[in-house]
mmCIF file of C-alpha atoms and ligand atoms in Angstrom:
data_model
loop_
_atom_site.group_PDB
_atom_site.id
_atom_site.type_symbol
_atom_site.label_atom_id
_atom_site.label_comp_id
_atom_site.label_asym_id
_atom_site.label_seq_id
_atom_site.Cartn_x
_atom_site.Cartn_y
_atom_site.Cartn_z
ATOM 1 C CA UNK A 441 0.000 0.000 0.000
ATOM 2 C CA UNK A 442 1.638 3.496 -0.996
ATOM 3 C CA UNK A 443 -0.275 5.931 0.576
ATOM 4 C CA UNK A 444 0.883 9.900 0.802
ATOM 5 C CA UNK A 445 -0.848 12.071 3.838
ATOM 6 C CA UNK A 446 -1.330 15.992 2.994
ATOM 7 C CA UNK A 447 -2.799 18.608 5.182
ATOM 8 C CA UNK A 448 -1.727 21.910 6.575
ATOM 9 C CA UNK A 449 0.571 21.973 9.613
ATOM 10 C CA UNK A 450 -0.946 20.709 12.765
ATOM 11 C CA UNK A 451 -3.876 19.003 10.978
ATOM 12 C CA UNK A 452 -2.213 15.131 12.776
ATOM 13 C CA UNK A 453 -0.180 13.844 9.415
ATOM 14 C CA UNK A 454 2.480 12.484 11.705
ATOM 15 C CA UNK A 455 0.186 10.985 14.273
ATOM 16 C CA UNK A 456 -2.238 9.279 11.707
ATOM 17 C CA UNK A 457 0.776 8.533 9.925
ATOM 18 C CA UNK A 458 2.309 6.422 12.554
ATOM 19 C CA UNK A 459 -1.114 4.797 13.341
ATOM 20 C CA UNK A 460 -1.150 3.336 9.711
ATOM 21 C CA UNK A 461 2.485 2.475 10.252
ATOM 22 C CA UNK A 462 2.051 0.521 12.880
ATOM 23 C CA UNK A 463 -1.074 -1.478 11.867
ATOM 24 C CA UNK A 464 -0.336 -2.352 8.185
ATOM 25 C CA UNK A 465 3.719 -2.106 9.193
ATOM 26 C CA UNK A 466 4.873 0.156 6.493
ATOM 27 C CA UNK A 467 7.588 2.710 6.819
ATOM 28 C CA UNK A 468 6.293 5.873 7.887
ATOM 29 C CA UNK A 469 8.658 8.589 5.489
ATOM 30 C CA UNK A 470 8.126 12.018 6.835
ATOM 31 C CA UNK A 471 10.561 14.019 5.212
ATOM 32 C CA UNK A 472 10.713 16.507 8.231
ATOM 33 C CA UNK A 473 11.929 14.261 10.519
ATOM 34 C CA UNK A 474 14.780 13.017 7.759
ATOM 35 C CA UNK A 475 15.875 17.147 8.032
ATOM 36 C CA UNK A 476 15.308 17.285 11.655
ATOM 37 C CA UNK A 477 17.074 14.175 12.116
ATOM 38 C CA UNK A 478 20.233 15.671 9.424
ATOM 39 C CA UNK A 479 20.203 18.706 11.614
ATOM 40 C CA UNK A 480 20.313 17.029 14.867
ATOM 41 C CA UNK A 481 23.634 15.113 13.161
ATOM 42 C CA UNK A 482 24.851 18.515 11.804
ATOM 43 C CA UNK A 483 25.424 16.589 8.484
ATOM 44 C CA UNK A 484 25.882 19.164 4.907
ATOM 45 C CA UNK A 485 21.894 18.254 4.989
ATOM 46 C CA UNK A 486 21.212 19.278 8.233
ATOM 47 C CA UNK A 487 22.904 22.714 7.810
ATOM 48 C CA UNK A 488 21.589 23.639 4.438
ATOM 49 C CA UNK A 489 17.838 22.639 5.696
ATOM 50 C CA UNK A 490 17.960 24.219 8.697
ATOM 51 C CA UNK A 491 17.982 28.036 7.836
ATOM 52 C CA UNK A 492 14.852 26.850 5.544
ATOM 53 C CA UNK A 493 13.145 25.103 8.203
ATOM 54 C CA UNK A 494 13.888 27.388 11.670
ATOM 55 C CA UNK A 495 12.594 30.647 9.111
ATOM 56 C CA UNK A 496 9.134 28.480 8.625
ATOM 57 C CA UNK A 497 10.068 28.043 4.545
ATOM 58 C CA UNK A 498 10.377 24.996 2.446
ATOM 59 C CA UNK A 499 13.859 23.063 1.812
ATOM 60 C CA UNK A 500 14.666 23.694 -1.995
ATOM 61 C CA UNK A 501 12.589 21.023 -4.040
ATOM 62 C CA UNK A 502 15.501 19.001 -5.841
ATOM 63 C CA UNK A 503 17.246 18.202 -2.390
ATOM 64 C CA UNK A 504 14.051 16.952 -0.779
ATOM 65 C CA UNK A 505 13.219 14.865 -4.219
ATOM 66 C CA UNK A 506 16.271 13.150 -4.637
ATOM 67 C CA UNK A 507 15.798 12.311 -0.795
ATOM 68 C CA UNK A 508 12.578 10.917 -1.438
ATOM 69 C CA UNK A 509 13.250 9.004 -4.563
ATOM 70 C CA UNK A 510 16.381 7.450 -2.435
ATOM 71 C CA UNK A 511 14.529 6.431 0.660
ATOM 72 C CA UNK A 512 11.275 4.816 -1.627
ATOM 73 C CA UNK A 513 13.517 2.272 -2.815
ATOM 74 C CA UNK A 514 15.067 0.618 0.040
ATOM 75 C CA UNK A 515 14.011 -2.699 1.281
ATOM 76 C CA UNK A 516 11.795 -1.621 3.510
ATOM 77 C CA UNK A 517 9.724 0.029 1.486
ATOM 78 C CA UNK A 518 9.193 -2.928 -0.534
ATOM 79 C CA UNK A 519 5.581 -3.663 0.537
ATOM 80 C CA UNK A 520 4.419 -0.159 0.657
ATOM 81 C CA UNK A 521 5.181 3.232 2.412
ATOM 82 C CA UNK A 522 3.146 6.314 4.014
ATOM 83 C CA UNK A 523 4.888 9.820 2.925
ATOM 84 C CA UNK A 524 4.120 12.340 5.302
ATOM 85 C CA UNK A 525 4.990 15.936 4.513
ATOM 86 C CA UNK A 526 5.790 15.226 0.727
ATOM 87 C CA UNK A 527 5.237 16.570 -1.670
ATOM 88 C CA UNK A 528 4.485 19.974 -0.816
ATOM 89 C CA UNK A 529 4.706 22.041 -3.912
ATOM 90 C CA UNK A 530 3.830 21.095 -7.513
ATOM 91 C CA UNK A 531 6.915 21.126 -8.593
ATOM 92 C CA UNK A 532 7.585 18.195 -6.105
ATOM 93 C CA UNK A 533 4.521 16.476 -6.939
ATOM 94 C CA UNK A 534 5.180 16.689 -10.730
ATOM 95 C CA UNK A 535 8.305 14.704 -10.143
ATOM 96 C CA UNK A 536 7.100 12.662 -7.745
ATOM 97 C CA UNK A 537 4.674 11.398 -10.795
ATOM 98 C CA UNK A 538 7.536 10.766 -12.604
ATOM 99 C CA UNK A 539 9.806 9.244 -10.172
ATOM 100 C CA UNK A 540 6.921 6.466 -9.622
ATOM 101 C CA UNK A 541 6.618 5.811 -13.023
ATOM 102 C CA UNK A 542 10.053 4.805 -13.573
ATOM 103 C CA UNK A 543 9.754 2.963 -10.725
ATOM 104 C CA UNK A 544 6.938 1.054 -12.037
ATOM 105 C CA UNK A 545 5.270 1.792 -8.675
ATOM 106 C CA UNK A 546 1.623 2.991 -8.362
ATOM 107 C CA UNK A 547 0.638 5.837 -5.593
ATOM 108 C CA UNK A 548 -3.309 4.398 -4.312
ATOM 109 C CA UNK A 549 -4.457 7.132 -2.392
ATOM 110 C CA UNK A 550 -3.615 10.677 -0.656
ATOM 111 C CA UNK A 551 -5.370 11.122 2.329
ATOM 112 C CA UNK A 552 -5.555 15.119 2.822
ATOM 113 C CA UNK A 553 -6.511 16.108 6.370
ATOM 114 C CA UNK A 554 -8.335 18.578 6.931
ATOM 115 C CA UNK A 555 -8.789 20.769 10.400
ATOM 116 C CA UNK A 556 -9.659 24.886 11.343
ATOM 117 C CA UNK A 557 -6.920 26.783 11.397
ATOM 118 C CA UNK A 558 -7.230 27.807 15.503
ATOM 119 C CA UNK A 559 -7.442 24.237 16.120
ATOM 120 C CA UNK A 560 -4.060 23.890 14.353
ATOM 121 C CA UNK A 561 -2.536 26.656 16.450
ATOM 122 C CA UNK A 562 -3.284 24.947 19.455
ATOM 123 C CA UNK A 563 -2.308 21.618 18.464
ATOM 124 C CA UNK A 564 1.038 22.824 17.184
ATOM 125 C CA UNK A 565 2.022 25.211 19.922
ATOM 126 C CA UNK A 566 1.357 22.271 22.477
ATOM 127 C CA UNK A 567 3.111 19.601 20.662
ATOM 128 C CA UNK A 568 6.263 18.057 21.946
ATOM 129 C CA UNK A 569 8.415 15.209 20.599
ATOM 130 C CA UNK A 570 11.033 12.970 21.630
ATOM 131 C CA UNK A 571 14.236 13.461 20.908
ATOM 132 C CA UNK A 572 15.572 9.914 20.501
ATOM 133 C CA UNK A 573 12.574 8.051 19.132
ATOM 134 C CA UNK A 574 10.634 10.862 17.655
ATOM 135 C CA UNK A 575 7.245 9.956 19.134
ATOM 136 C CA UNK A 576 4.490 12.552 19.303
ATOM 137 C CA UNK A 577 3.188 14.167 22.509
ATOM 138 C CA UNK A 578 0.505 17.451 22.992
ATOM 139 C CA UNK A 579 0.641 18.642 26.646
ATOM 140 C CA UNK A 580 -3.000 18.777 26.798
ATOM 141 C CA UNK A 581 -4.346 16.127 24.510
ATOM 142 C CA UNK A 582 -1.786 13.339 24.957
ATOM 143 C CA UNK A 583 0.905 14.504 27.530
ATOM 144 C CA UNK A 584 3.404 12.313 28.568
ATOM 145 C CA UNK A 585 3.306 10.525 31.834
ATOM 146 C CA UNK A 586 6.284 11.940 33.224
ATOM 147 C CA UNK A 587 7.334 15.337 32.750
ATOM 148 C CA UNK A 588 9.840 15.870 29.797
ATOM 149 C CA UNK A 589 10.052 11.791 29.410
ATOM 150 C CA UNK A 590 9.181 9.446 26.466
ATOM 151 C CA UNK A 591 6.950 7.234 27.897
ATOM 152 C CA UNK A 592 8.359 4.347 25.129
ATOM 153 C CA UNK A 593 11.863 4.879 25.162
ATOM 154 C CA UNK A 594 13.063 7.614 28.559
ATOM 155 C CA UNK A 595 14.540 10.029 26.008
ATOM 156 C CA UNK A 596 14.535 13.800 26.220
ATOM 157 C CA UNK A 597 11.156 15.685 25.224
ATOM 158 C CA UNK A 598 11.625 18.636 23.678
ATOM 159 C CA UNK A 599 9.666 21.027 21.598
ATOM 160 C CA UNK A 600 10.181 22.264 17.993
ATOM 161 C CA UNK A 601 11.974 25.579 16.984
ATOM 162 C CA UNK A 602 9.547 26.010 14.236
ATOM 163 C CA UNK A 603 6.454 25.085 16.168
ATOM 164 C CA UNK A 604 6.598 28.589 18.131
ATOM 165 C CA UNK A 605 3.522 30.457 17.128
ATOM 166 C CA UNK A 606 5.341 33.467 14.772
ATOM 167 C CA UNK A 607 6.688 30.646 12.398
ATOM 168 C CA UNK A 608 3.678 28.478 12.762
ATOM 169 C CA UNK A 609 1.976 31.453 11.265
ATOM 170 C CA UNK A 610 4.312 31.739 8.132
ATOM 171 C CA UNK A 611 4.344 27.932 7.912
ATOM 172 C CA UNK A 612 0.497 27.828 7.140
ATOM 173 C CA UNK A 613 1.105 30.887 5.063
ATOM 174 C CA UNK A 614 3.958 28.935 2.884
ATOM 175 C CA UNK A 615 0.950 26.030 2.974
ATOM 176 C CA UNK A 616 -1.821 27.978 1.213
ATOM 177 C CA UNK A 617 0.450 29.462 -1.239
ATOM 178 C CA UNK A 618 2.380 26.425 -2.098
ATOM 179 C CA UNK A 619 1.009 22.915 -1.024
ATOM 180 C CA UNK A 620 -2.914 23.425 -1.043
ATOM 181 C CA UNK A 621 -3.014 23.616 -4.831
ATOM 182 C CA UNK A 622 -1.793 19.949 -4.872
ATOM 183 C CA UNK A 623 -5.292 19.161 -3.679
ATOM 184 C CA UNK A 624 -6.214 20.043 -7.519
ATOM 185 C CA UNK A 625 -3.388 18.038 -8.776
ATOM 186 C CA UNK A 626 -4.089 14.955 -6.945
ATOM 187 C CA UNK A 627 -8.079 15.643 -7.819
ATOM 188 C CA UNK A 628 -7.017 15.210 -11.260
ATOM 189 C CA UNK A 629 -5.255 12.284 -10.677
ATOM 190 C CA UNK A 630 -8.862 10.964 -8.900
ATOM 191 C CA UNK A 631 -7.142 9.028 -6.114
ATOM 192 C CA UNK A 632 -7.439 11.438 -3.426
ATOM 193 C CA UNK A 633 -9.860 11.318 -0.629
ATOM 194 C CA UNK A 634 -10.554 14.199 2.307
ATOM 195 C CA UNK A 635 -10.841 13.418 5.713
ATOM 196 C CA UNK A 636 -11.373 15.132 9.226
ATOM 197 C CA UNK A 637 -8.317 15.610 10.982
ATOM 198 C CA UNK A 638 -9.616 17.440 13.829
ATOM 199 C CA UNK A 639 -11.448 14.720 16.529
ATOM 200 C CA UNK A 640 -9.766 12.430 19.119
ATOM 201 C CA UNK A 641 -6.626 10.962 17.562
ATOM 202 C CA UNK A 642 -7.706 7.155 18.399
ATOM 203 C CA UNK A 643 -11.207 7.466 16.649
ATOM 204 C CA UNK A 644 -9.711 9.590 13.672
ATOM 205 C CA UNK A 645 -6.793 6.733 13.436
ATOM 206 C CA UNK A 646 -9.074 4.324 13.672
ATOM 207 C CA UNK A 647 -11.682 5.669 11.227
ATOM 208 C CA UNK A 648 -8.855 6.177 8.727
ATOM 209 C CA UNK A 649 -7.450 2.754 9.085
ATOM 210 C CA UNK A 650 -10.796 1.299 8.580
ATOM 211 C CA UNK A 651 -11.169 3.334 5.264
ATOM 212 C CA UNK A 652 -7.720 1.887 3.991
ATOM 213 C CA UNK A 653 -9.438 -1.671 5.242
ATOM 214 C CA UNK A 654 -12.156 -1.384 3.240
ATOM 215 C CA UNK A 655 -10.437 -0.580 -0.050
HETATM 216 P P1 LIG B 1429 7.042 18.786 9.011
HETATM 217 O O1 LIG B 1429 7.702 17.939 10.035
HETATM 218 O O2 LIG B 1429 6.406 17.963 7.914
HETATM 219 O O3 LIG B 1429 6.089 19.793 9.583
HETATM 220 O O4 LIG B 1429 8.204 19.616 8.285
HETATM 221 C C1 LIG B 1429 8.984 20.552 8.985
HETATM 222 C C2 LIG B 1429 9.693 21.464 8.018
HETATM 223 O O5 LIG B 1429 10.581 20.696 7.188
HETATM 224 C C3 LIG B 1429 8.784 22.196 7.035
HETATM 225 O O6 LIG B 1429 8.213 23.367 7.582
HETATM 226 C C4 LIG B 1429 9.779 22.490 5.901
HETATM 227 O O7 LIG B 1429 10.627 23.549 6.256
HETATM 228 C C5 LIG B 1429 10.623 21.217 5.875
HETATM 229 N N1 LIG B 1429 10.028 20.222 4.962
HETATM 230 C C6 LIG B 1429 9.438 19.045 5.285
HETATM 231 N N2 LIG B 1429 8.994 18.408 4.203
HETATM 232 C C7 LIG B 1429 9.309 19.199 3.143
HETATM 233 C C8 LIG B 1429 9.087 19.117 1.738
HETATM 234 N N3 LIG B 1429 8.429 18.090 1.171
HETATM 235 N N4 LIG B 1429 9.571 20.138 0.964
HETATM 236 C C9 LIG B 1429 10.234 21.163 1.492
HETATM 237 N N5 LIG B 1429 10.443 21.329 2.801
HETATM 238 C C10 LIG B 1429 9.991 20.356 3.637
#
């Protein structure tokens, strides 16, 4: 099953992501945490993204392709994958086409999340992560049990630079300019469908994995 998730910032493409991860066990790709994950090794990556990424902007489109087209085609990915976070601009998209094709690999569905955009401020200016494992926490919805502790793995929590509310702002901004009109794109295409991103993250998981069930 290759499945991409779309949706502004905040709208639960990680979470939802990592919910179909773990119950059809394919890789979860969000091409975020490959930067965030560059930048926390301080590889050439890491340092060119970063500037992008702490300013609320996109990482120039051939880097995150070629990272993309790279990661698709290891082993893992062999049964299936769920992008998260790519593409984000047409130009991406376009070449994401393309890349599949030569591939001989067929996308079967984008799930585009949809949620209001004060609901997405919230969400985003309480989320937390951890810093070894990468899981997802929100202080009020889903706070860890111990203060500034995974609950899975004891590492570090620790919350985004771009997730304070001045670059949220610009990040939605660089959304509606430059990802929403993929919507039309993957309309064209007829294999996307729209979902609400917004209620309890158990029943929306759980209402999206029993869509991709039922398929
Ligand atoms: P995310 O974790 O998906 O919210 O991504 C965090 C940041 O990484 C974004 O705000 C961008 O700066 C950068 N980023 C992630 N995915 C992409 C992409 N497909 N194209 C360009 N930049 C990206």
């Amino acid at each position: 099953m290759r499945l991409l998730i779309m949706g502004a910032p905040g709208t639960g493409k990680g979470t939802y992501a990592e919910g179909i991860e773990k119950h059809f066990g394919i890789p979860h790709i969000s091409t975020g945490e490959i930067f965030r994950e560059a930048i926390s090794q301080k590889t050439p990556l890491g340092i060119l993204a970063q500037s992008f990424i702490d300013d609320g902007h996109l990482v120039p489109d051939d880097v995150t392709v070629q990272i993309v087209r790279e990661r698709i085609q290891q082993p893992d990915c062999q049964n299936g994958f769920v992008l998260d976070g790519f593409p984000r601009t047409l130009n991406q998209a376009e070449n994401f086409t393309r890349i599949l094709k030569e591939l001989n690999i067929q996308l079967d569905l984008v799930i585009n999340l949809l949620a209001d955009e004060e609901l997405i401020i919230r969400r985003i200016t309480n989320r937390r992560l951890c810093s070894k494992c990468g899981k997802g926490y929100n202080l009020i919805t889903i706070p860890p049990k111990k203060e500034g502790i995974c609950d899975d793995c004891g590492g570090a929590i620790y919350q985004r630079k771009d997730d304070s509310e001045e670059v949220i702002r610009e990040r939605l901004e660089v959304y509606h300019r430059q990802t929403k009109p993929l919507i039309d794109y993957y309309e064209a295409q007829g294999n996307i469908i729209h979902m609400d991103g917004a209620g309890e993250i158990n029943e929306v998981t759980n209402v999206i994995i029993a869509m991709l069930e039922a398929r």
